[in-house]
mmCIF file of C-alpha atoms in Angstrom:
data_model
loop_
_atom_site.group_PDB
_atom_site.id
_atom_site.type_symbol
_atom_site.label_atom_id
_atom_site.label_comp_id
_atom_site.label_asym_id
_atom_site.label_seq_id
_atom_site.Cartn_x
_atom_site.Cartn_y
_atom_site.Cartn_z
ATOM 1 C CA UNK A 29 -10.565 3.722 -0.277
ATOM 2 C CA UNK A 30 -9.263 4.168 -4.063
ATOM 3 C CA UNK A 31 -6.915 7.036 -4.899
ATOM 4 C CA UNK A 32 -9.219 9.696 -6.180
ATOM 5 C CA UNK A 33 -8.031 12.838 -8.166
ATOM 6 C CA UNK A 34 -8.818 16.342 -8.123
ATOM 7 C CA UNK A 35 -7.061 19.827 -9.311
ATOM 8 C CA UNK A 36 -7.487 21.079 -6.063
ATOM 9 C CA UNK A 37 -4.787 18.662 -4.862
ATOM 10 C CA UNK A 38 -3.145 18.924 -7.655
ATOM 11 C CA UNK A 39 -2.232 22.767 -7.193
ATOM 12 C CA UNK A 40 -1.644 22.104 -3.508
ATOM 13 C CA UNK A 41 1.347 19.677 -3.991
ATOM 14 C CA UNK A 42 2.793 21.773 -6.485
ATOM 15 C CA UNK A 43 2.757 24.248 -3.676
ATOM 16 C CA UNK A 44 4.356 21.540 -1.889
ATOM 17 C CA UNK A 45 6.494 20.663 -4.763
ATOM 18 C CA UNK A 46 8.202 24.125 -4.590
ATOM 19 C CA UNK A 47 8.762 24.155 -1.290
ATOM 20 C CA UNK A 48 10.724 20.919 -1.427
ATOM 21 C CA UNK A 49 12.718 21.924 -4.269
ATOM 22 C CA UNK A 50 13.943 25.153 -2.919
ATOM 23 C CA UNK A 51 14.833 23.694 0.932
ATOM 24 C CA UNK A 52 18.058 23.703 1.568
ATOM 25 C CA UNK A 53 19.981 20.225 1.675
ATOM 26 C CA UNK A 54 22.005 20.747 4.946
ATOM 27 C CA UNK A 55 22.281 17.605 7.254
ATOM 28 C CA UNK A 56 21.743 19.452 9.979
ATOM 29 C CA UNK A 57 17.932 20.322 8.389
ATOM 30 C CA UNK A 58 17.505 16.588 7.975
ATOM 31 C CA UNK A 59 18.676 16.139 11.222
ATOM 32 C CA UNK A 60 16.312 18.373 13.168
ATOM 33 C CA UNK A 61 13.006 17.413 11.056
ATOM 34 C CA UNK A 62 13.725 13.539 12.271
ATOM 35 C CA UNK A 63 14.627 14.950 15.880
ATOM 36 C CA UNK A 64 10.600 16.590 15.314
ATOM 37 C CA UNK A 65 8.976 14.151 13.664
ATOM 38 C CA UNK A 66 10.048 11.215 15.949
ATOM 39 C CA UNK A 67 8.346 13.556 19.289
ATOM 40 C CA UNK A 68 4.918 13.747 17.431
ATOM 41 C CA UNK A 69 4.913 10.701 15.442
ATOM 42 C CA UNK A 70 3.756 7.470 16.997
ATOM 43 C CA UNK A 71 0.582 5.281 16.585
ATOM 44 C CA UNK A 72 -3.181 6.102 15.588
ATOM 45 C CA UNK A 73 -4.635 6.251 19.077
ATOM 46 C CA UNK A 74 -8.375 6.324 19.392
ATOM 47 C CA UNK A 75 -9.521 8.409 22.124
ATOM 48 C CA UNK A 76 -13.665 8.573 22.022
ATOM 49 C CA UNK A 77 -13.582 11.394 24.714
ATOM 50 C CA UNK A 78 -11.311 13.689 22.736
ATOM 51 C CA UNK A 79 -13.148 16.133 20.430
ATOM 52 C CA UNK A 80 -9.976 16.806 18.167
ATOM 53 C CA UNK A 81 -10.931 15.391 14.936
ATOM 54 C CA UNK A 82 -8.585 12.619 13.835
ATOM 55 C CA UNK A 83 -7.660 14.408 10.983
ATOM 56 C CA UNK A 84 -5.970 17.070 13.083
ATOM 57 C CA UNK A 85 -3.775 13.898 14.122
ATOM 58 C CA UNK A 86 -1.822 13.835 10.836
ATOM 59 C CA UNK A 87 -2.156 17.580 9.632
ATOM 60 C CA UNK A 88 -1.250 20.939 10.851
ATOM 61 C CA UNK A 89 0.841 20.624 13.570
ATOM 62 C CA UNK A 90 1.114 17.210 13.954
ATOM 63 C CA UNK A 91 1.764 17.001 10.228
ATOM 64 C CA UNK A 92 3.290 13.522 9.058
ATOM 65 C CA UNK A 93 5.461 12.413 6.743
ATOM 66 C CA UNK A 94 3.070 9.904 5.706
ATOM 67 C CA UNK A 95 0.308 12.683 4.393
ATOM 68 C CA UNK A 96 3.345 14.569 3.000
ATOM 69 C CA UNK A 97 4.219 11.533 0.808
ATOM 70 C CA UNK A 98 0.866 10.460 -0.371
ATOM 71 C CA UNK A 99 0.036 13.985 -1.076
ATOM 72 C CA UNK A 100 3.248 14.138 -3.410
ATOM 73 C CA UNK A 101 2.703 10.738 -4.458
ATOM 74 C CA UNK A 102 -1.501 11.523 -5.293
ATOM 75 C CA UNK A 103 -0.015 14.912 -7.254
ATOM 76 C CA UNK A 104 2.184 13.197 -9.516
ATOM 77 C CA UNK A 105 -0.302 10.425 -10.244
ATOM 78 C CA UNK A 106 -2.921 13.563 -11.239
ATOM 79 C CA UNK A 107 -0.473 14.890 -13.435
ATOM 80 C CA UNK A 108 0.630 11.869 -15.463
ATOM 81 C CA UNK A 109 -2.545 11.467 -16.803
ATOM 82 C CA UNK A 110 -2.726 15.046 -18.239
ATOM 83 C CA UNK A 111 -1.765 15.365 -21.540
ATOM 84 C CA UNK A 112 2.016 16.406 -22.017
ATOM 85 C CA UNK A 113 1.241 19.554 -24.049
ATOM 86 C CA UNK A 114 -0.542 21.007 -20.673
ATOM 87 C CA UNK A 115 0.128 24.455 -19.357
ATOM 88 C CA UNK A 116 0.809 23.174 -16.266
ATOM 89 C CA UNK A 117 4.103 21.812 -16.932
ATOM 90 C CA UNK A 118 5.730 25.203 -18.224
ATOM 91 C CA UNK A 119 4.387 26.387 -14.658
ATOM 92 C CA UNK A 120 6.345 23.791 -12.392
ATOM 93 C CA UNK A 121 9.906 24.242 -11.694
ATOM 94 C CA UNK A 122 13.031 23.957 -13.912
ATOM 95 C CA UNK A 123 13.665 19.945 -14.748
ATOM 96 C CA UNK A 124 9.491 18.873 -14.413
ATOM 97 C CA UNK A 125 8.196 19.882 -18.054
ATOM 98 C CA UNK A 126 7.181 15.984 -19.222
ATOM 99 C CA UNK A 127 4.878 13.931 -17.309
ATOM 100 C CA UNK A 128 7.815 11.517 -17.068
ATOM 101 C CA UNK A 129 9.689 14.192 -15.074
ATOM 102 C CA UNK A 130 7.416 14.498 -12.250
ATOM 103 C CA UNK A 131 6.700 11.208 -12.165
ATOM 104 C CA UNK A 132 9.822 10.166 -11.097
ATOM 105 C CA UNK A 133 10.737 13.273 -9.123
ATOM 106 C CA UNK A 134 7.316 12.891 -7.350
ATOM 107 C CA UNK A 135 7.965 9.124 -6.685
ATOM 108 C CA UNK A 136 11.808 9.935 -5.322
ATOM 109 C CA UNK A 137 10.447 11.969 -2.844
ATOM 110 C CA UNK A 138 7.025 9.814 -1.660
ATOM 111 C CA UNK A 139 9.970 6.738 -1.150
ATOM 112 C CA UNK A 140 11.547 9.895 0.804
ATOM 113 C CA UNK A 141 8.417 10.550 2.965
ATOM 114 C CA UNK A 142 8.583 6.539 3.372
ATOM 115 C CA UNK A 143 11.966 6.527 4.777
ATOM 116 C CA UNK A 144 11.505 9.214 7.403
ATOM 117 C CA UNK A 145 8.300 7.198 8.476
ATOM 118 C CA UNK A 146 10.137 4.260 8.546
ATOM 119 C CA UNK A 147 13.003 6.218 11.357
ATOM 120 C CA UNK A 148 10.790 8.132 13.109
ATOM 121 C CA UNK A 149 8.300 5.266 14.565
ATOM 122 C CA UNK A 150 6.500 1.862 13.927
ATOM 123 C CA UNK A 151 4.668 1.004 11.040
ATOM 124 C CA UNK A 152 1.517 1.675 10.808
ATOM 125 C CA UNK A 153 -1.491 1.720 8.156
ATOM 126 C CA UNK A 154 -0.410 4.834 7.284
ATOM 127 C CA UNK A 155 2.708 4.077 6.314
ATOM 128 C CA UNK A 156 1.141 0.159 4.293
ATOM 129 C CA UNK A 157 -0.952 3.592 2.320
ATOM 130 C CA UNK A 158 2.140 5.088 1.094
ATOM 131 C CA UNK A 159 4.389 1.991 0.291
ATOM 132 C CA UNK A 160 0.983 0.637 -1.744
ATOM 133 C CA UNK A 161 0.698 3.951 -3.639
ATOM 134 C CA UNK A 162 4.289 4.455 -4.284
ATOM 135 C CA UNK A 163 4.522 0.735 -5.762
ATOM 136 C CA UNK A 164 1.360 1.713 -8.006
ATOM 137 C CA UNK A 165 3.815 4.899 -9.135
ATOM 138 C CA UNK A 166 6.694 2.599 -9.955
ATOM 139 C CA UNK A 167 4.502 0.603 -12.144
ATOM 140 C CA UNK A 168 3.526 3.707 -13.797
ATOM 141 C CA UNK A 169 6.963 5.038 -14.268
ATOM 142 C CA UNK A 170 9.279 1.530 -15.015
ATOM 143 C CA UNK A 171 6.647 -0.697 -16.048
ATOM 144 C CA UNK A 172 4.760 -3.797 -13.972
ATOM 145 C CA UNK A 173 7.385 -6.413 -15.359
ATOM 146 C CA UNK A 174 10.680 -3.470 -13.823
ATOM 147 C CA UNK A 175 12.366 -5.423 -10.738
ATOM 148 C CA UNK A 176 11.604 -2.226 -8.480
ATOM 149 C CA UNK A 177 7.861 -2.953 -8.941
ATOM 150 C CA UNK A 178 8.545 -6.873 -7.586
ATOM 151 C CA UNK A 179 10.961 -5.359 -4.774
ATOM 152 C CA UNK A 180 8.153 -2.734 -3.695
ATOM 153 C CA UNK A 181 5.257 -5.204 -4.173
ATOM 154 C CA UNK A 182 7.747 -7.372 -1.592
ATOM 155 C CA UNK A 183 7.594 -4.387 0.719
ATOM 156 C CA UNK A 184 3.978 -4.212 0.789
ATOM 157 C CA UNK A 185 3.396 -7.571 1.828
ATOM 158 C CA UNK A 186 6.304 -7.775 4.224
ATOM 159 C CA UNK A 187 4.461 -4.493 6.214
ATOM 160 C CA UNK A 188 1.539 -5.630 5.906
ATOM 161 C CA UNK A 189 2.311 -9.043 7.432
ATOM 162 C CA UNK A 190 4.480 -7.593 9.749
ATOM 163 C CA UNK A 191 1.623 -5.851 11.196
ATOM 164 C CA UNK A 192 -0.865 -8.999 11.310
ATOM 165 C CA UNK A 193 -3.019 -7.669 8.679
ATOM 166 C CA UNK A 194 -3.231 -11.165 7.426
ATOM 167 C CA UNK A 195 -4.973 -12.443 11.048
ATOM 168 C CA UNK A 196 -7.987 -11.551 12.129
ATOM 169 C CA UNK A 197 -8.035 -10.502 15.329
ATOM 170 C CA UNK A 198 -10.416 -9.463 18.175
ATOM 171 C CA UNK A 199 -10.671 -5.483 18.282
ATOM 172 C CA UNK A 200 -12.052 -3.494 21.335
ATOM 173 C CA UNK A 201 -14.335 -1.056 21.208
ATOM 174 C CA UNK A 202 -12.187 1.882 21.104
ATOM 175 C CA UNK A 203 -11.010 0.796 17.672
ATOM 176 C CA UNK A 204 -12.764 3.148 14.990
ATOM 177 C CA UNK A 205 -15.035 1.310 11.999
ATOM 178 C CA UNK A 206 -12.872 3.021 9.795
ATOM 179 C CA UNK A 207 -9.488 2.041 10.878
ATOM 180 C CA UNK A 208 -10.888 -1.651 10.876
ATOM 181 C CA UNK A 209 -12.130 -1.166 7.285
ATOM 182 C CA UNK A 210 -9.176 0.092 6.275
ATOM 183 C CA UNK A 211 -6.804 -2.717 7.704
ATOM 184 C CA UNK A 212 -9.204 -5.181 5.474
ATOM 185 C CA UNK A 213 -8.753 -2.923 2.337
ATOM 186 C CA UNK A 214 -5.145 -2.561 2.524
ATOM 187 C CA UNK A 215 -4.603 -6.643 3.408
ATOM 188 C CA UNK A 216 -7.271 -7.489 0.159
ATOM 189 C CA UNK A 217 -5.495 -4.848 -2.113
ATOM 190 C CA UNK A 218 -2.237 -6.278 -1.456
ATOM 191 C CA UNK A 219 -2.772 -9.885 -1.594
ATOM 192 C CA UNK A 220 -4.770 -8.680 -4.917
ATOM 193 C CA UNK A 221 -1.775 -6.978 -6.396
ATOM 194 C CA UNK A 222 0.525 -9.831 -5.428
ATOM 195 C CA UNK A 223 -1.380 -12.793 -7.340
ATOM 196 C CA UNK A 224 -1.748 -10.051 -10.378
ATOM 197 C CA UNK A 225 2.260 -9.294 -10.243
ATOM 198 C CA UNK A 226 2.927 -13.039 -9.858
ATOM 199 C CA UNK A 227 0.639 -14.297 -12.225
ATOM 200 C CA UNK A 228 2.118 -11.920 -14.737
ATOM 201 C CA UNK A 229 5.915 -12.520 -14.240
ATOM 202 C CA UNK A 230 5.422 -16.389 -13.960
ATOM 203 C CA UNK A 231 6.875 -16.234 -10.375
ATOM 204 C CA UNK A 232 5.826 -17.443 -6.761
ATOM 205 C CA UNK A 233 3.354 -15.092 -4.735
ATOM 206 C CA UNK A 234 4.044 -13.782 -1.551
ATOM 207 C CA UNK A 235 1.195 -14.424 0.419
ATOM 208 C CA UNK A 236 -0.738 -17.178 0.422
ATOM 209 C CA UNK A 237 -4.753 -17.673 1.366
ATOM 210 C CA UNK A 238 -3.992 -21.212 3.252
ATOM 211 C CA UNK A 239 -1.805 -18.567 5.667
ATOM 212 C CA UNK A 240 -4.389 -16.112 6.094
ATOM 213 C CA UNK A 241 -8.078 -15.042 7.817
ATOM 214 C CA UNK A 242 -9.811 -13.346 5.005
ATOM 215 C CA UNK A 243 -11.914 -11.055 6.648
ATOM 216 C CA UNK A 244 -14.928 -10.128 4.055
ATOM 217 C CA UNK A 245 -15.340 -6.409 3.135
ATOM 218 C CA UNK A 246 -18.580 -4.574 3.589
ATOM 219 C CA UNK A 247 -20.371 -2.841 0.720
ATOM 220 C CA UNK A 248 -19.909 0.267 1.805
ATOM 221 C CA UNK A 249 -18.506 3.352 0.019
ATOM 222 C CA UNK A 250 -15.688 5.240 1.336
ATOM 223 C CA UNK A 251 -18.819 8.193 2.712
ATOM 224 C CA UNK A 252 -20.167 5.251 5.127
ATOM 225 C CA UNK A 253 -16.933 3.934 6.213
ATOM 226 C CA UNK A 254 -15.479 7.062 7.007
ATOM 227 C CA UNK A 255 -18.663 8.740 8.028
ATOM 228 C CA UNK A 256 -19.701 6.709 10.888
ATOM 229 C CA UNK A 257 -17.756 5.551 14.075
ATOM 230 C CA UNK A 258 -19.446 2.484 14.679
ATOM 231 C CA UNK A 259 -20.705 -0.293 12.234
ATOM 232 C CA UNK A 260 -23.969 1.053 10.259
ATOM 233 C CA UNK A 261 -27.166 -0.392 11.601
ATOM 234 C CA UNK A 262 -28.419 -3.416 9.028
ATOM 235 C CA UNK A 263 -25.426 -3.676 7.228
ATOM 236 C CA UNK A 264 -24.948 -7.125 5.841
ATOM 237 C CA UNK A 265 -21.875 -8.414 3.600
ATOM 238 C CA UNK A 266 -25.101 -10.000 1.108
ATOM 239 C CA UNK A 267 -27.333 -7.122 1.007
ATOM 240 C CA UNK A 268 -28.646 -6.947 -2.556
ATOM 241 C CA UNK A 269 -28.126 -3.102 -3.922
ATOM 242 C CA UNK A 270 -25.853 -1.554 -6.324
ATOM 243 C CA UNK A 271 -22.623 -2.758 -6.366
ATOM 244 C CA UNK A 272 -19.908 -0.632 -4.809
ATOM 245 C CA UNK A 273 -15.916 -1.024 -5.264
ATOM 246 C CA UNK A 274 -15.797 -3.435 -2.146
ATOM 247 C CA UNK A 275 -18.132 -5.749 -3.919
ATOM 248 C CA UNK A 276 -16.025 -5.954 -6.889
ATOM 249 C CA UNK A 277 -13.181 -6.340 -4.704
ATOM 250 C CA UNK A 278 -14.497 -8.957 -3.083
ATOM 251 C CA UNK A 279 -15.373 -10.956 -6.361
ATOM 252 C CA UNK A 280 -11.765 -10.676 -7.754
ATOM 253 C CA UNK A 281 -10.410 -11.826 -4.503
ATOM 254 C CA UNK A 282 -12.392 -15.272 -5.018
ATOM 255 C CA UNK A 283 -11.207 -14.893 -8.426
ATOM 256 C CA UNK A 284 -7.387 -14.394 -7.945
ATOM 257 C CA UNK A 285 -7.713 -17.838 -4.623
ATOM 258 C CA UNK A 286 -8.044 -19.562 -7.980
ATOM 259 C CA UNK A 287 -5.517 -17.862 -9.854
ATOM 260 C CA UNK A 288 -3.485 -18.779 -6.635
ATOM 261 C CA UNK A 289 -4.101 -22.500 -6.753
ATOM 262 C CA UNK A 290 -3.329 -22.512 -10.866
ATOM 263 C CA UNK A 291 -0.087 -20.610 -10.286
ATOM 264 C CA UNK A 292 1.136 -23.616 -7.819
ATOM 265 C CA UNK A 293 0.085 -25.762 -10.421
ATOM 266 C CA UNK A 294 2.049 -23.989 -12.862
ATOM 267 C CA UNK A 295 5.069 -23.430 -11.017
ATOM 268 C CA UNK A 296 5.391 -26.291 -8.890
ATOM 269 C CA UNK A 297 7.280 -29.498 -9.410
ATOM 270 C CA UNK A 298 6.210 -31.370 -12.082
ATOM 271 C CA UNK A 299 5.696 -35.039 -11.333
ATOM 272 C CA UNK A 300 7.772 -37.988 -13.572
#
C-alpha cells in the first residue's frame, strides 16, 4: 500500500510526460475529454460474476484520470531522488533538466488529474490515493512547514471524512478484501500525516480519535491483500511473525493518539 518505485514506470510516464506536453491547449479538447470521462467514470463496482479483471476498470479503455495522475505523480517522485547530474534529464523535454523542474511540472499536472476527477464523478478511494500522494509531492517540492502542504493535508482529511472513512461500517459481501483494506490504509495514513503536520507546525489537527472507529489493520503485505478476494484463512491482527508495514503502522498510530492528547494539552487554554 506504500508508493513503490521502479524504472519501468519511470520511462512509461515520461512517455506520458510527452504526450501531455505536446497536446494541444484548445478548450474545446478539454471540453470533450470531461464530456468522455464523465460517461465511463463513476464508482468501483464489485461484480463477482464478471471475469473482467478490476484492473481493466481503470486502464485501457476505461482509463481514469485518477491512474493518469498517480502515474505522473509516482514518475516525478522516481525522478527526484535521482541524482541531478542523470542522463535522464537531458532526455526529457525542453524546461525539465533539474529534479526541481519535474517536480513541480509533475505535481501541476497530478493536481490536474485531481481536478478532472473531482468534475467528472464522486469521490472515491481513488481519488483520497491521488490527493494523499500529491500532498506527499508538495512536501517534497515547498517543504512540510509551506501553507500548500497544510491546505492539501486539509483536503485529505476533508475526502476522506466526506466519504465515512472515519466510521466503521457494515460491508456486504460483494465488497472486495482489498477495497476494505485499502479504505483502513488510506483513513490510518491520513490521520497519521495529520498529527505529524500538526505536531510539527504547533497547530490544531484535523481529525480527532474521540470522532472516529479505528478499525485495526491486518499484517498483511500488499501480495495478500491484493491477492486474495476474501479475508485469508487464520489471519489474526496478533499473529506473532515478522513484522510487515501494517504492523508498524499500527504501532505509530497508538503512538501519534498520544501525540494527539499532548498537542491539546499544548494548545489548549491554559488554566489561571
Amino acid at each position: 500500500m506504500g508508493i513503490s518505485y521502479t524504472g519501468q514506470s519511470t520511462t512509461f510516464g515520461c512517455k506520458l510526460w510527452t504526450k501531455f506536453w505536446t497536446m494541444p491547449r484548445q478548450i474545446s479538447l478539454i471540453m470533450q475529454s470531461q464530456r468522455r470521462y464523465g460517461t465511463i467514470l463513476g464508482g468501483l463496482p464489485h461484480q463477482p460474476r464478471v471475469q473482467l479483471p478490476r484492473s481493466g476498470r481503470c486502464s485501457g479503455e476505461n482509463l481514469r484520470w485518477e491512474v493518469v495522475g498517480l502515474l505522473l505523480v509516482h514518475t516525478g517522485a522516481e525522478l527526484s531522488d535521482m541524482p541531478g547530474w542523470h542522463s535522464i534529464f537531458s532526455r526529457l523535454p525542453r524546461g525539465l533538466h533539474t529534479r526541481a523542474q519535474v517536480m513541480q511540472k509533475m505535481l501541476q499536472l497530478g493536481n490536474a488529474c485531481t481536478a478532472f476527477s473531482k468534475e467528472c464523478g464522486p469521490r472515491n478511494e481513488l481519488v483520497a490515493c491521488l490527493m494523499y500522494v500529491c500532498m506527499l509531492m508538495t512536501e517534497r517540492a515547498v517543504g512540510d512547514s509551506s501553507s500548500e502542504a497544510w491546505h492539501n493535508m486539509g483536503l485529505v482529511c476533508d475526502t476522506v471524512i466526506t466519504m465515512g472513512l472515519h466510521q466503521q461500517k457494515k460491508v456486504d459481501t460483494d465488497t472486495p478484501f482489498f477495497l476494505r483494506e485499502l479504505r483502513k490504509w488510506l483513513f490510518i495514513l491520513a490521520y497519521n500525516h495529520d498529527k505529524f503536520l500538526a505536531e510539527f507546525l504547533g497547530r490544531p489537527s484535523r481529525i480527532s480519535y474521540r470522532h472516529c472507529s479505528i478499525q485495526e489493520l491486518l499484517p498483511l503485505g500488499d501480495q495478500e491483500i491484493c491477492g486474495s478476494e476474501r479475508t485469508p484463512a487464520g489471519v489474526s491482527a496478533n499473529e506473532p511473525g515478522h513484522p510487515t508495514r501494517s504492523t508498524w503502522r499500527k504501532a505509530f498510530y497508538s503512538l501519534t493518539k498520544i501525540g494527539e492528547d499532548l498537542l491539546e494539552l499544548t494548545l489548549g487554554e491554559k488554566a489561571d
